[in-house]
Structures are given as structure tokens and as C-alpha cells.
């Protein structure tokens, strides 16, 4: 189901402009905006890998951590200049993701989630034990800010321009031949193969792209917080990235960004101390039950739709995850009766 | 270099059960080859061997002199062998144009990164795919239905879209999987006309079909499968008249002994 | 403004939510009517871990500060009305930076007691340096006052440096004849430091580390670790652990596998919850403690214990002590500052505080190049007898 | 060497009880319940405040009550035709809420009961009776669930629902109530696991997610198919953890569950022949 995607990049650019102009008014708003931007990138990467490629990855936090540690080690310890370090922070997580994905793409969604969770655990344990490189439990402190973007207001602009670039790349992939092929793969792998799609490399490339996005978030995180330790970007970050994407609407390009801002606000204004988890957990359950396709999915239902507009997006589980027998079982009947016998006069 | 799709000596077994034994077929460019046989005779298994979904134990699939037996299915499509599905496997909310556009993926050479960064070669490929799709839609008479969701189409039109999608993949050899099943009389006529036009344009067609009138109209040569073996292979007239074919299809009259 | 007041009241541990919301509403009402304060109001942030693993000592620290605020800071100090603003860093470095930024930039605090963990302090340090507000850190992690960090001048330690703690404890063990020492440590920054530093001290103090085993917070069974130490026939076990349940289950495993050795535990376990968890197994275990608030309090500690009891809190352990150290340091600094209080002059004054009165053992002293306020005279090696830490 | 294996076995019994609800729910409803650790924690907290047998019953009741919330959420989401991921994420929300509730009400003190001080000599090894009790309880429960699945009518319906929910629905089996019952059964089983942990090593409010992960690892090691596999998986994780704790550094122990999951998943996936599901 190829949706003519409204110009998400334009919408995102406008939102980014508003954020960058309003945030500097108050220091804590600025801090909130920077953090929301960084975590939007991670939840965007979850939206890309799960929402579009159907790969349920719980390792987005780990990819961000790899990006962060690479920046901390090469940037601070070895003193490399900023741009090569940024390139490395994008490429290394992408390579790690590509290799893992090739072993995982044919698994059922929940099995992929477990495998990625295990990978995230391994990354965390390596970060704790490889003292010479990652600084072990203490981590690495005193990471210099990005030259020229030391002031938080400027850094905020850098963060949100990264988010806009990520959306532009995300959108151009989804509108390209590979994006169309991906939609076919998510609907029915066999059909995609018949169109000449190499399924495993395509899905792995999508996870690699999402890992690069998470790596960029790691690069930004470590330059802002100037400190990285195994706890900073742990499995909790991966799970909340997925939550933010799913709550916002995983299959919509802007869903994850909306989800991130909403959940961050929720965390900021919930009463602190012991009861915080109770409210946060409760709110998550309620949102997940109420907004079935995420908030954007919910909104779509109220938007007036012309005949050619798509029906509300039904989250697709790739065909082979459902098809138990190898017989070409037709996936469950689409809502409309497959082929109306009489071909009624169609729309223009 | 022998032009054509030559499939010879194919043995396939599923857990001890011999699905195919020494089966084979030839598809020449510009010709229509028929493949008939009762259900369970191994037609679809042979079909899957050619398209790479099943790897035969023994035997060879040669495409214009190149051995593609062990190739992955998506590579075989890119080599020029495209197929249609008997029960259409499509997302019914796609429009006709989008469905055919998906087929053009097989002609796309640029990588994932080029698409992500919208590099010039990616943009060029996009334009080419769009142009090829529109040309195909005109050629196949689907242009006026281009914007309609597939769900609003009849089975016959869906089949035509499937053929168009296969051609969009740059098919030199077209494998049709029971295209006439469940479509109306007039739609069979249009189907026959289109297939004849395709063959005339140099495309080799392999037609797997139960509908004898269509087989008789379209096919230059026919291969008959029975129990995983090639019962008979020859030009249409001789095969159609052959007593064994009638027998294999219709079985013996009550009480008569089948010839040895 | 509203958020700050609501956090000022803070939610006491164990109290129902209704009480908290009711008191918040009440406070807003009264404050609105109160006359604008004549003396200048000085805001100080309290950035500790009220949730997550470090809540085990974050909550007692907060309770001590809340109780003390009523006693020590009820009336203006040298013309400054002290107002505390709380923020939960959830044992997470990212939240610690967010808290530091908000407390300093939005709430305008001139000092922060916290963050609660070594990682949080290293994360918030650069912000304290950039926004020029000192951090009074209740943590033992050595790295936080390491001169190599550019933000070191802005960090004041109100607990005991881990190195001082380990040296005091193992010194005591050697005096009692410890020769072959086995180390059991938890897998985090605190645990790993203890293991590495014990190896360094071995030569200096004349003992030998023959074996060291570690376990994650979540380990449910430590018999394998205890067996390993028994097989290395150690005569003393040094426990570098701060999670009570982990410490208690090690004692249980040691008894189970028949590990006969003197046990010396670092100050992380000098908590009431460790004694409750260990039960009879705890008898004879030596535990290093910052003072001995719950059982043999020294005179200043008795005052702290009284204040806590008055507020319905029964003393837990070193959490309350280091919490009170933080607040007492702030109070001492305010006494010396006349006129408006800023982050810079708060930092400068803190460096001049020496021998100021505190509610904990030992003499507290900060100076330009020594930001570790409390040293080994604030420590005591206690021994557990029938469910109590005994100082002598 | 044998000592470590035996300790790992006793320890693994508790892991098996955590793995059982995981494999039951995964096979019948195709989703993961992150809150299993939370039920065990709540059961432990309640049981440690009320003393005596009443405490045990109250603890189990608390565990089941917590899983009832999850069952309700499960039913709401399943009726809305939901893929497994949203249910798994909702269970994660519940797990966070449960551990925060325990922190709010019981504070940070650990839940542990001092057990037997006498020890049994089992072929020359000092073993605490609690370990044996854990083993016996685990064997009884796993055996019971196995029998229930294989021998009873309810068991057949459960397996039918697991094989193909659509077919079971058509065959008149009320699939949704069955799946909710599985969630409740999960609450009970993890409640028992929580109680056993209180009497063996104790736990505190931070334990809920880590217990869930250990349950995953044990459920995954030998595949999700039957209760017996969860038991064996629990033993395997227990033994590997004990051996690695005995012979290597603690960090390796922490890696054990993660490595098991990765190795098993990728191996199972490599063994699966290619293109079985894809043939048109």
C-alpha cells in the first residue's frame, strides 16, 4: 500500500523552526528540546525498522550507544576531528546492524525482538568490561562539545536539523523503488521475490539505515551530555524508543517524533519520586489500548477521505509469519470481498 | 549460443515422494509452449523449479545458454524470467499503476543508499520506471484503469495487471500460471489476443493451463506431464489428438482396461 | 513557580499520595497569602535518586534533608531564607543532567546537593562548571573529585572517598590477622573500584588477595561464588557491596557452602536493611560505617537521630548521615556569606569551610585543593551483634 | 565440578517456574509478557509482610491479581485485532508500574525470609533444604502443567488455540478466554517463583525486569514448544550460570542469558530450510 506521503519533510522543517525559535526562551525548555530531538532520532530509527521494515528491533538504544562510544573514544581519547568521527558514528552501528540483520530477517517478529534484546545486553556488557576503550563502569567523561555549537541554543538547531535530514532521508527511501519494494515485502514476501526483490539484503539495509540514525543520535547525545556510561543509553532507551514510535504511530513517518515529544512531556510533568513509575507505566498501558494505530493512526480516522484514499492502515504482520503451512494459503480475506463479479463503474 | 529456456532432466523429491522424474520443457522466444497435466502431475513443481523456488535434486535449467538452476528466485526474475500467480497475491488497496510500477523493481540497478540520498542515478531510474510503466499500461490497454484500486477490478483485469507487472520486470520469458481460471468468456478472448501480441513481440511464453480451447488457440508446442514424467511432447495438433492424453485427462470408460 | 513549590513539599517515603497532593494544595494557598520575604530567598537544589537501584540510599538522604530543613533552616540563616527544590535523577545520568539544567537555570538554585551516583555526578559536573553552581555530592566514587576533570573545582564530596574507606577497613582486617583475602564485589563502578583498589593495597598493608568473585545486582544465588572462595581457602572476605539483599544472600551462601572466614564489608552495607536481610547470619560481620547513627551514635549523630525520630523517620544508616552533611555544609556556607548569594561565592565560601558543625562523626574540612570534606576520622569499623552495628 | 552443577540445578528450578508462563503465553497467544517478573515481585512483597501460610496465600493472590490486570489489557487489545507487539509493550508498562508500586508501598527494603539454618548432606555436599523444596515444587508444577496440556480436554483446546487461533475459533473453542486464562496461570506460576526466591536468596524492587529476562532465556533455550522444555531450559541456564560463576568472572555470568538467546535463535533459524514458507 503505497501512500502518497504528504510532504513530511516540509511539515517537520516547520515544526523544527518553531521549536528552535521558542525553546531558547527558557533554559529547561531548551534542554527538553535538545533531549526530545535526540530521542526523536532514536524512536525514528525504531519507526523505520519496525514501522516500515517490520523488523522488531529492541537494539536501537545499543546502536546509539555504539555511536556514542565511538564518538567518545575516537573524538575525545584519540582526538580525531569532528566530521570523520561523525562518519564513524554512523557507519559502525550500520555495519553491526547489517550483519545481525542478515541472520535475523527471516525470523518471526517476536523472535527478532528477543535476538535484538540479547544483542543490546551484549553491547551493554562489553561496554562495562572493555575498560581500556569504553572506560568500563565509570564510562568516559569530559567530551568536548561540537566546535561552533557549544551554546545550547545553537546545538538545539543542530539537533533538529539532524532530525529534519533524517526525515528527508526516511521519506526519500519510502518514495523510491526500494520503498515500494519494502511495502510489497511487508505485505507478501513471495510477491516481492516475484518482482525481483532480494528480501534479506533490503531488510538488512533498512535496519542498517535505522542504526545509522541511532548512531547519529548517539553522536549528538555524547556531545551534549559530555559523558557516556553503560547506563546512559541502555536497554530501557531501546524499549522506550519502540514505545514512542508505536504510541505516535509506527507506520507514519512523523509518528515517532510525535510519540517522543508526548512521552517526554508525560515524563517531565508526572510527579517525581517513587510514584513516577506507577503513573508512567499506567499511562503507557492506557495509550496503547486506546490509540490502536498510534495517535496519527487515530487522527487519520477522523480526516475526511476521498474514495482513492487508503483505508486506515492495518498493521501488517509479514505473510510468512502468519502462513503456518507452506501451501500458498491466501492471507486472511481483505475487508472487501476479493473480486466483485460485476465490475461496477470505477472512479475516474 | 542456443536462444531459449531449456529445462531438462529435472528430478525433485519431497521426503521420498518423487514429484518430478526426468521432466523438462523448452520455451523459444516468440513461441508459446503449453504445459498440461492432471492435478498432481508435477506442473506447479516444474514451474517452481524454473522460477527457482524449488531446487531440483538433478537436472538443469538453461536460459540462453546460461545455467540458472541454482540461482535465487529474485536473481532469476532479473535474468528475464517473470511469472504470474493463479490466485493474485496483491495488496488490494494499491492502484493498477502502483502495482505495475512495483514490477519495475527488477530493472532497478542502483543501490539502497542511492535511493536514500536521492542521488542522480536514483532519480533517473525513477523517471525511467515511471515512463516504462505508463507505456506498458497503454500497450496492455490498462491506461484508463490506472488510478483504480485493484479491489475494484474483475479477476480478468487483475490477471492482465499481473501480466503487465511481469513485463514491467523486463521479462524475456513469461510464465503464465493458469491465467484463464475463473475469468469470463470475453476476458479469455482479450487474454488470448494479448498473449499472441506478446509472443509476436519476441517474448517466449510458457502457458500452464487446463482450458483446452485456450491451449489449442495459443500454443505452438505442448508438453504433457503425468505422475512427474513427461508423457508426451510435440506440436499442438499431434498432442491434442493423442489417445494417451485423452486417457490421462479423462480416464477410461467404465469397465474398459487402460492400455498398458 | 507551581512546579517548584510542589516539589518543595516533596513526597515523603511511604506516605500516601493523597496526603502529598493535599499538602501541596495547602502550601500553595498559604504561600500566596504570605508577605514577600524580606530577607533574600536562597534556593538550593536536591538532585538525588528517588527511583531506580540507587533509591536504596537516595530516599534516606532525602528524608534526612527534609527533616533537617524544619529544624535548621526554619528561620532565616544570616538573613537568607533557605528554600529547597527537589528533582529525581532516577539513577540515570541523562536525568541527572536534565535535573541540573532545570534546577540551575529555571529554579535559580545556588548549590545542588547531589546527584546520587558517581555516573550522575560525572554527567552533571560539566553543567555545574558551565553554569557556575557547586555540587555537594554524597558519593564515594573516586573519579568525581579527580583533578583531571575540568569541573573538579565545582564538586564537593560530602561522603567518604572510597579509597579512604577501603584503606581503613582493610587496615582493621590486617590488624585482626587477615593474610589470605578473598574479594566479593558487585558488578558496578562501586564494586569494581573496591576490587581493583584492594589489589593495590595488598602490598602496602601486607596481605594477599588470593581470589575475587563478582555478581550482578540481580544474582539470585551466590553459592557458586562462595564455593570458589572456599576452595581458595581464604581467611578473610572483603565485601564491596551496596545492595543489602545481595550482601545477605552472600552470607547465606557462605554458610551453606561452609566458608569459614572473617567477613569485612565496606560502608555500602552499613544499612539497617542489611541486618534485617542477613538475620542471625550477620553476627560477627565487620561493617565499615560512616558514623553509627542507628545504634551507637556519637553526640552529633544523636542530635540527627532525634530530629529524624521527631519527623517520624527511624534512622537507616549512612544515607541519612551524608544527606545531613550536604545540608549542613550549605547552612555553614550561608552563615559566612553576607549579602546576595550566588553560585560563585557559594563555591568560594565552601572552600573556606573547615571544622564547621555537622551532625556526623569526624571533623569536616574543605580547602582549595581538598574537596573531600570528610576523612577517616568519620569512619568506624563496627561489628554486628544480635542485630545491631556495635562501634566498640 | 559436580557441586556447581548441582547448585545450578537447584537454582534453575526457580528459573523454570519463570520460564513456564513465558512459553505458555508465547505458544498460545504469540506474545511475550514482560510483567512476569513484576508478578513474582508483588507476590514476594505481599508474602514477606504477612507471615505464615496466610502470607503465602496472600502473595499468590497478589500475583494472580496483578496478572488479572494484564489479562484485561490483553483481552482489550486482542479484541481490537492486535499484533503481539502492542501487548508486549503494554506488559512492559505494567512491569514498570508494578515495581514502582512496590517501591511506593514497601520502600527499598529487600524481601527475604531467613530459612533453615540446618543443612543436609547430599552426597558430600552441603545443600540447603530450601533448594530441594524449590526443585520439588518446580518438578510438580511443570509435571502438572504438562499433564494438563496432554491429558485433559482443556489442554487439547489450549494446544489447538496455540496451533492456529483461527481454526480453533472456527471449531467453537473460545480462544480469547483461554488465552486470558493462560495469562492468569502465568501470574500464579510467577507468584510461586517469587515466593521461592524470597525463601532462597531474596529480592528487592529493582528485580522485576531482570527476573523477566532470566525467564526469557530459560524459555528460549530449548524452544517454546512444551513445559518440559522450559524446565530443561531453566536447569540449563542455572547450571551454565553456576559453572561460569565458578570458573570465570561474574561478567560472563551476566552474559549467559543473552548469549544463549542469540546463539539459539540464529542457530534455529539457520537450520530451518530455505524458502519453505515462500513456495507459491
mmCIF file of C-alpha atoms in Angstrom, chain A residues 30-225:
data_model
loop_
_atom_site.group_PDB
_atom_site.id
_atom_site.type_symbol
_atom_site.label_atom_id
_atom_site.label_comp_id
_atom_site.label_asym_id
_atom_site.label_seq_id
_atom_site.Cartn_x
_atom_site.Cartn_y
_atom_site.Cartn_z
ATOM 1 C CA UNK A 30 15.997 24.283 25.589
ATOM 2 C CA UNK A 31 17.292 21.236 27.448
ATOM 3 C CA UNK A 32 13.953 19.494 26.901
ATOM 4 C CA UNK A 33 14.001 20.373 23.193
ATOM 5 C CA UNK A 34 17.545 19.025 22.709
ATOM 6 C CA UNK A 35 16.785 15.795 24.539
ATOM 7 C CA UNK A 36 13.452 15.395 22.721
ATOM 8 C CA UNK A 37 15.269 15.868 19.414
ATOM 9 C CA UNK A 38 17.948 13.297 20.254
ATOM 10 C CA UNK A 39 15.387 10.737 21.402
ATOM 11 C CA UNK A 40 13.204 11.503 18.351
ATOM 12 C CA UNK A 41 16.086 10.290 16.197
ATOM 13 C CA UNK A 42 16.255 7.021 18.149
ATOM 14 C CA UNK A 43 12.489 6.475 18.011
ATOM 15 C CA UNK A 44 12.546 7.413 14.301
ATOM 16 C CA UNK A 45 15.059 4.618 13.840
ATOM 17 C CA UNK A 46 12.635 2.303 15.674
ATOM 18 C CA UNK A 47 9.818 3.583 13.431
ATOM 19 C CA UNK A 48 11.919 2.880 10.337
ATOM 20 C CA UNK A 49 12.979 -0.637 11.379
ATOM 21 C CA UNK A 50 9.646 -1.754 12.859
ATOM 22 C CA UNK A 51 7.070 0.541 11.232
ATOM 23 C CA UNK A 52 8.354 0.130 7.702
ATOM 24 C CA UNK A 53 10.655 -2.892 7.550
ATOM 25 C CA UNK A 54 8.665 -4.925 10.073
ATOM 26 C CA UNK A 55 11.910 -5.775 11.928
ATOM 27 C CA UNK A 56 11.078 -5.559 15.630
ATOM 28 C CA UNK A 57 14.419 -4.335 16.952
ATOM 29 C CA UNK A 58 14.973 -3.667 20.647
ATOM 30 C CA UNK A 59 18.585 -2.739 19.967
ATOM 31 C CA UNK A 60 18.140 0.860 18.793
ATOM 32 C CA UNK A 61 19.493 2.072 22.135
ATOM 33 C CA UNK A 62 22.516 -0.192 21.701
ATOM 34 C CA UNK A 63 23.188 1.234 18.221
ATOM 35 C CA UNK A 64 23.002 4.744 19.711
ATOM 36 C CA UNK A 65 25.380 3.615 22.475
ATOM 37 C CA UNK A 66 27.827 2.303 19.849
ATOM 38 C CA UNK A 67 27.637 5.686 18.071
ATOM 39 C CA UNK A 68 28.201 7.458 21.392
ATOM 40 C CA UNK A 69 31.147 5.281 22.469
ATOM 41 C CA UNK A 70 32.760 5.602 19.027
ATOM 42 C CA UNK A 71 32.487 9.383 19.325
ATOM 43 C CA UNK A 72 33.813 9.377 22.886
ATOM 44 C CA UNK A 73 36.737 7.088 22.075
ATOM 45 C CA UNK A 74 37.851 8.448 18.698
ATOM 46 C CA UNK A 75 36.838 12.035 19.395
ATOM 47 C CA UNK A 76 37.993 12.523 22.977
ATOM 48 C CA UNK A 77 40.592 9.805 23.572
ATOM 49 C CA UNK A 78 42.278 9.869 20.126
ATOM 50 C CA UNK A 79 41.354 13.449 19.311
ATOM 51 C CA UNK A 80 40.080 12.877 15.781
ATOM 52 C CA UNK A 81 38.373 15.873 14.113
ATOM 53 C CA UNK A 82 34.557 16.069 14.290
ATOM 54 C CA UNK A 83 33.477 15.041 10.794
ATOM 55 C CA UNK A 84 35.416 11.735 10.498
ATOM 56 C CA UNK A 85 34.125 10.858 13.978
ATOM 57 C CA UNK A 86 30.550 11.580 12.864
ATOM 58 C CA UNK A 87 31.044 9.392 9.788
ATOM 59 C CA UNK A 88 32.351 6.589 12.001
ATOM 60 C CA UNK A 89 29.440 7.043 14.435
ATOM 61 C CA UNK A 90 27.072 6.463 11.501
ATOM 62 C CA UNK A 91 28.919 3.658 9.724
ATOM 63 C CA UNK A 92 29.891 1.351 12.620
ATOM 64 C CA UNK A 93 26.361 0.891 14.021
ATOM 65 C CA UNK A 94 25.089 0.435 10.451
ATOM 66 C CA UNK A 95 27.637 -2.329 9.797
ATOM 67 C CA UNK A 96 26.795 -4.038 13.092
ATOM 68 C CA UNK A 97 23.087 -3.819 12.271
ATOM 69 C CA UNK A 98 23.555 -5.143 8.719
ATOM 70 C CA UNK A 99 25.464 -8.226 9.873
ATOM 71 C CA UNK A 100 22.969 -9.003 12.660
ATOM 72 C CA UNK A 101 20.009 -8.394 10.352
ATOM 73 C CA UNK A 102 21.219 -10.874 7.733
ATOM 74 C CA UNK A 103 20.993 -13.592 10.392
ATOM 75 C CA UNK A 104 17.654 -12.434 11.675
ATOM 76 C CA UNK A 105 15.413 -11.189 8.861
ATOM 77 C CA UNK A 106 13.565 -14.445 8.326
ATOM 78 C CA UNK A 107 12.517 -14.822 11.950
ATOM 79 C CA UNK A 108 9.060 -14.075 13.309
ATOM 80 C CA UNK A 109 8.761 -10.539 14.750
ATOM 81 C CA UNK A 110 8.844 -11.627 18.392
ATOM 82 C CA UNK A 111 11.891 -13.835 17.859
ATOM 83 C CA UNK A 112 13.669 -10.855 16.244
ATOM 84 C CA UNK A 113 12.784 -8.754 19.288
ATOM 85 C CA UNK A 114 14.388 -11.312 21.590
ATOM 86 C CA UNK A 115 17.502 -11.591 19.432
ATOM 87 C CA UNK A 116 17.906 -7.805 19.345
ATOM 88 C CA UNK A 117 17.321 -7.627 23.120
ATOM 89 C CA UNK A 118 20.116 -10.164 23.590
ATOM 90 C CA UNK A 119 22.369 -8.094 21.280
ATOM 91 C CA UNK A 120 21.604 -4.965 23.326
ATOM 92 C CA UNK A 121 22.551 -6.853 26.504
ATOM 93 C CA UNK A 122 25.833 -7.936 24.933
ATOM 94 C CA UNK A 123 26.691 -4.382 23.862
ATOM 95 C CA UNK A 124 25.997 -3.171 27.415
ATOM 96 C CA UNK A 125 28.156 -5.902 28.977
ATOM 97 C CA UNK A 126 31.034 -5.223 26.569
ATOM 98 C CA UNK A 127 30.778 -1.518 27.414
ATOM 99 C CA UNK A 128 31.097 -2.439 31.097
ATOM 100 C CA UNK A 129 34.094 -4.723 30.699
ATOM 101 C CA UNK A 130 36.299 -3.190 27.959
ATOM 102 C CA UNK A 131 37.909 -0.702 30.338
ATOM 103 C CA UNK A 132 40.719 0.495 28.077
ATOM 104 C CA UNK A 133 38.298 1.636 25.344
ATOM 105 C CA UNK A 134 34.940 2.311 26.984
ATOM 106 C CA UNK A 135 36.135 3.305 30.429
ATOM 107 C CA UNK A 136 34.235 0.367 31.940
ATOM 108 C CA UNK A 137 31.537 1.148 34.506
ATOM 109 C CA UNK A 138 32.744 4.729 35.005
ATOM 110 C CA UNK A 139 32.470 5.439 31.265
ATOM 111 C CA UNK A 140 34.117 8.404 29.565
ATOM 112 C CA UNK A 141 33.664 11.935 30.840
ATOM 113 C CA UNK A 142 34.714 15.389 29.660
ATOM 114 C CA UNK A 143 33.746 15.064 25.973
ATOM 115 C CA UNK A 144 34.175 18.423 24.281
ATOM 116 C CA UNK A 145 31.105 19.956 22.599
ATOM 117 C CA UNK A 146 30.883 20.198 18.814
ATOM 118 C CA UNK A 147 33.125 23.094 17.724
ATOM 119 C CA UNK A 148 30.941 26.075 16.823
ATOM 120 C CA UNK A 149 27.839 24.607 18.501
ATOM 121 C CA UNK A 150 28.898 24.904 22.118
ATOM 122 C CA UNK A 151 25.981 27.162 23.113
ATOM 123 C CA UNK A 152 22.862 25.073 23.832
ATOM 124 C CA UNK A 153 20.632 27.248 21.599
ATOM 125 C CA UNK A 154 22.928 26.594 18.605
ATOM 126 C CA UNK A 155 23.241 22.918 19.494
ATOM 127 C CA UNK A 156 19.467 22.686 19.568
ATOM 128 C CA UNK A 157 19.392 23.890 15.966
ATOM 129 C CA UNK A 158 22.000 21.271 15.037
ATOM 130 C CA UNK A 159 19.926 18.518 16.699
ATOM 131 C CA UNK A 160 16.691 19.444 14.989
ATOM 132 C CA UNK A 161 18.423 19.867 11.618
ATOM 133 C CA UNK A 162 19.631 16.292 12.058
ATOM 134 C CA UNK A 163 16.005 15.279 12.705
ATOM 135 C CA UNK A 164 14.840 17.080 9.551
ATOM 136 C CA UNK A 165 17.615 15.459 7.490
ATOM 137 C CA UNK A 166 16.636 12.069 8.919
ATOM 138 C CA UNK A 167 13.007 12.653 7.883
ATOM 139 C CA UNK A 168 14.105 13.705 4.378
ATOM 140 C CA UNK A 169 16.203 10.536 4.000
ATOM 141 C CA UNK A 170 13.382 8.431 5.503
ATOM 142 C CA UNK A 171 10.882 9.903 3.058
ATOM 143 C CA UNK A 172 13.110 9.592 0.003
ATOM 144 C CA UNK A 173 13.667 5.909 0.810
ATOM 145 C CA UNK A 174 9.949 5.281 1.215
ATOM 146 C CA UNK A 175 9.143 7.003 -2.063
ATOM 147 C CA UNK A 176 11.883 5.251 -4.013
ATOM 148 C CA UNK A 177 11.749 1.890 -5.776
ATOM 149 C CA UNK A 178 13.209 0.311 -2.630
ATOM 150 C CA UNK A 179 10.458 1.873 -0.532
ATOM 151 C CA UNK A 180 7.789 0.407 -2.794
ATOM 152 C CA UNK A 181 9.545 -2.943 -2.744
ATOM 153 C CA UNK A 182 9.606 -2.757 1.048
ATOM 154 C CA UNK A 183 5.851 -2.245 1.185
ATOM 155 C CA UNK A 184 5.409 -5.307 -1.014
ATOM 156 C CA UNK A 185 7.780 -7.346 1.169
ATOM 157 C CA UNK A 186 5.828 -6.375 4.284
ATOM 158 C CA UNK A 187 2.613 -7.458 2.624
ATOM 159 C CA UNK A 188 3.760 -10.671 0.966
ATOM 160 C CA UNK A 189 7.383 -11.834 0.631
ATOM 161 C CA UNK A 190 6.669 -14.190 -2.275
ATOM 162 C CA UNK A 191 5.121 -11.398 -4.315
ATOM 163 C CA UNK A 192 8.178 -9.258 -3.662
ATOM 164 C CA UNK A 193 10.531 -12.024 -4.776
ATOM 165 C CA UNK A 194 8.477 -12.332 -7.967
ATOM 166 C CA UNK A 195 9.178 -8.599 -8.544
ATOM 167 C CA UNK A 196 12.889 -9.346 -8.341
ATOM 168 C CA UNK A 197 13.331 -8.080 -4.757
ATOM 169 C CA UNK A 198 16.234 -9.540 -2.775
ATOM 170 C CA UNK A 199 14.338 -9.567 0.526
ATOM 171 C CA UNK A 200 17.105 -10.199 3.077
ATOM 172 C CA UNK A 201 19.533 -7.512 1.801
ATOM 173 C CA UNK A 202 16.712 -4.952 1.536
ATOM 174 C CA UNK A 203 15.506 -5.523 5.101
ATOM 175 C CA UNK A 204 19.093 -5.534 6.360
ATOM 176 C CA UNK A 205 19.773 -2.231 4.594
ATOM 177 C CA UNK A 206 16.710 -0.747 6.273
ATOM 178 C CA UNK A 207 17.952 -1.862 9.710
ATOM 179 C CA UNK A 208 21.412 -0.520 8.826
ATOM 180 C CA UNK A 209 19.908 2.872 7.902
ATOM 181 C CA UNK A 210 17.941 2.896 11.166
ATOM 182 C CA UNK A 211 21.133 2.004 13.062
ATOM 183 C CA UNK A 212 22.943 4.918 11.368
ATOM 184 C CA UNK A 213 20.152 7.236 12.572
ATOM 185 C CA UNK A 214 20.540 5.862 16.095
ATOM 186 C CA UNK A 215 24.319 6.315 15.756
ATOM 187 C CA UNK A 216 23.771 9.970 14.860
ATOM 188 C CA UNK A 217 21.606 10.309 17.982
ATOM 189 C CA UNK A 218 24.465 8.776 19.994
ATOM 190 C CA UNK A 219 26.923 11.295 18.473
ATOM 191 C CA UNK A 220 24.625 14.196 19.413
ATOM 192 C CA UNK A 221 23.891 12.751 22.889
ATOM 193 C CA UNK A 222 27.539 12.428 23.881
ATOM 194 C CA UNK A 223 28.415 15.925 22.618
ATOM 195 C CA UNK A 224 25.550 17.401 24.645
ATOM 196 C CA UNK A 225 25.786 15.401 27.860
#
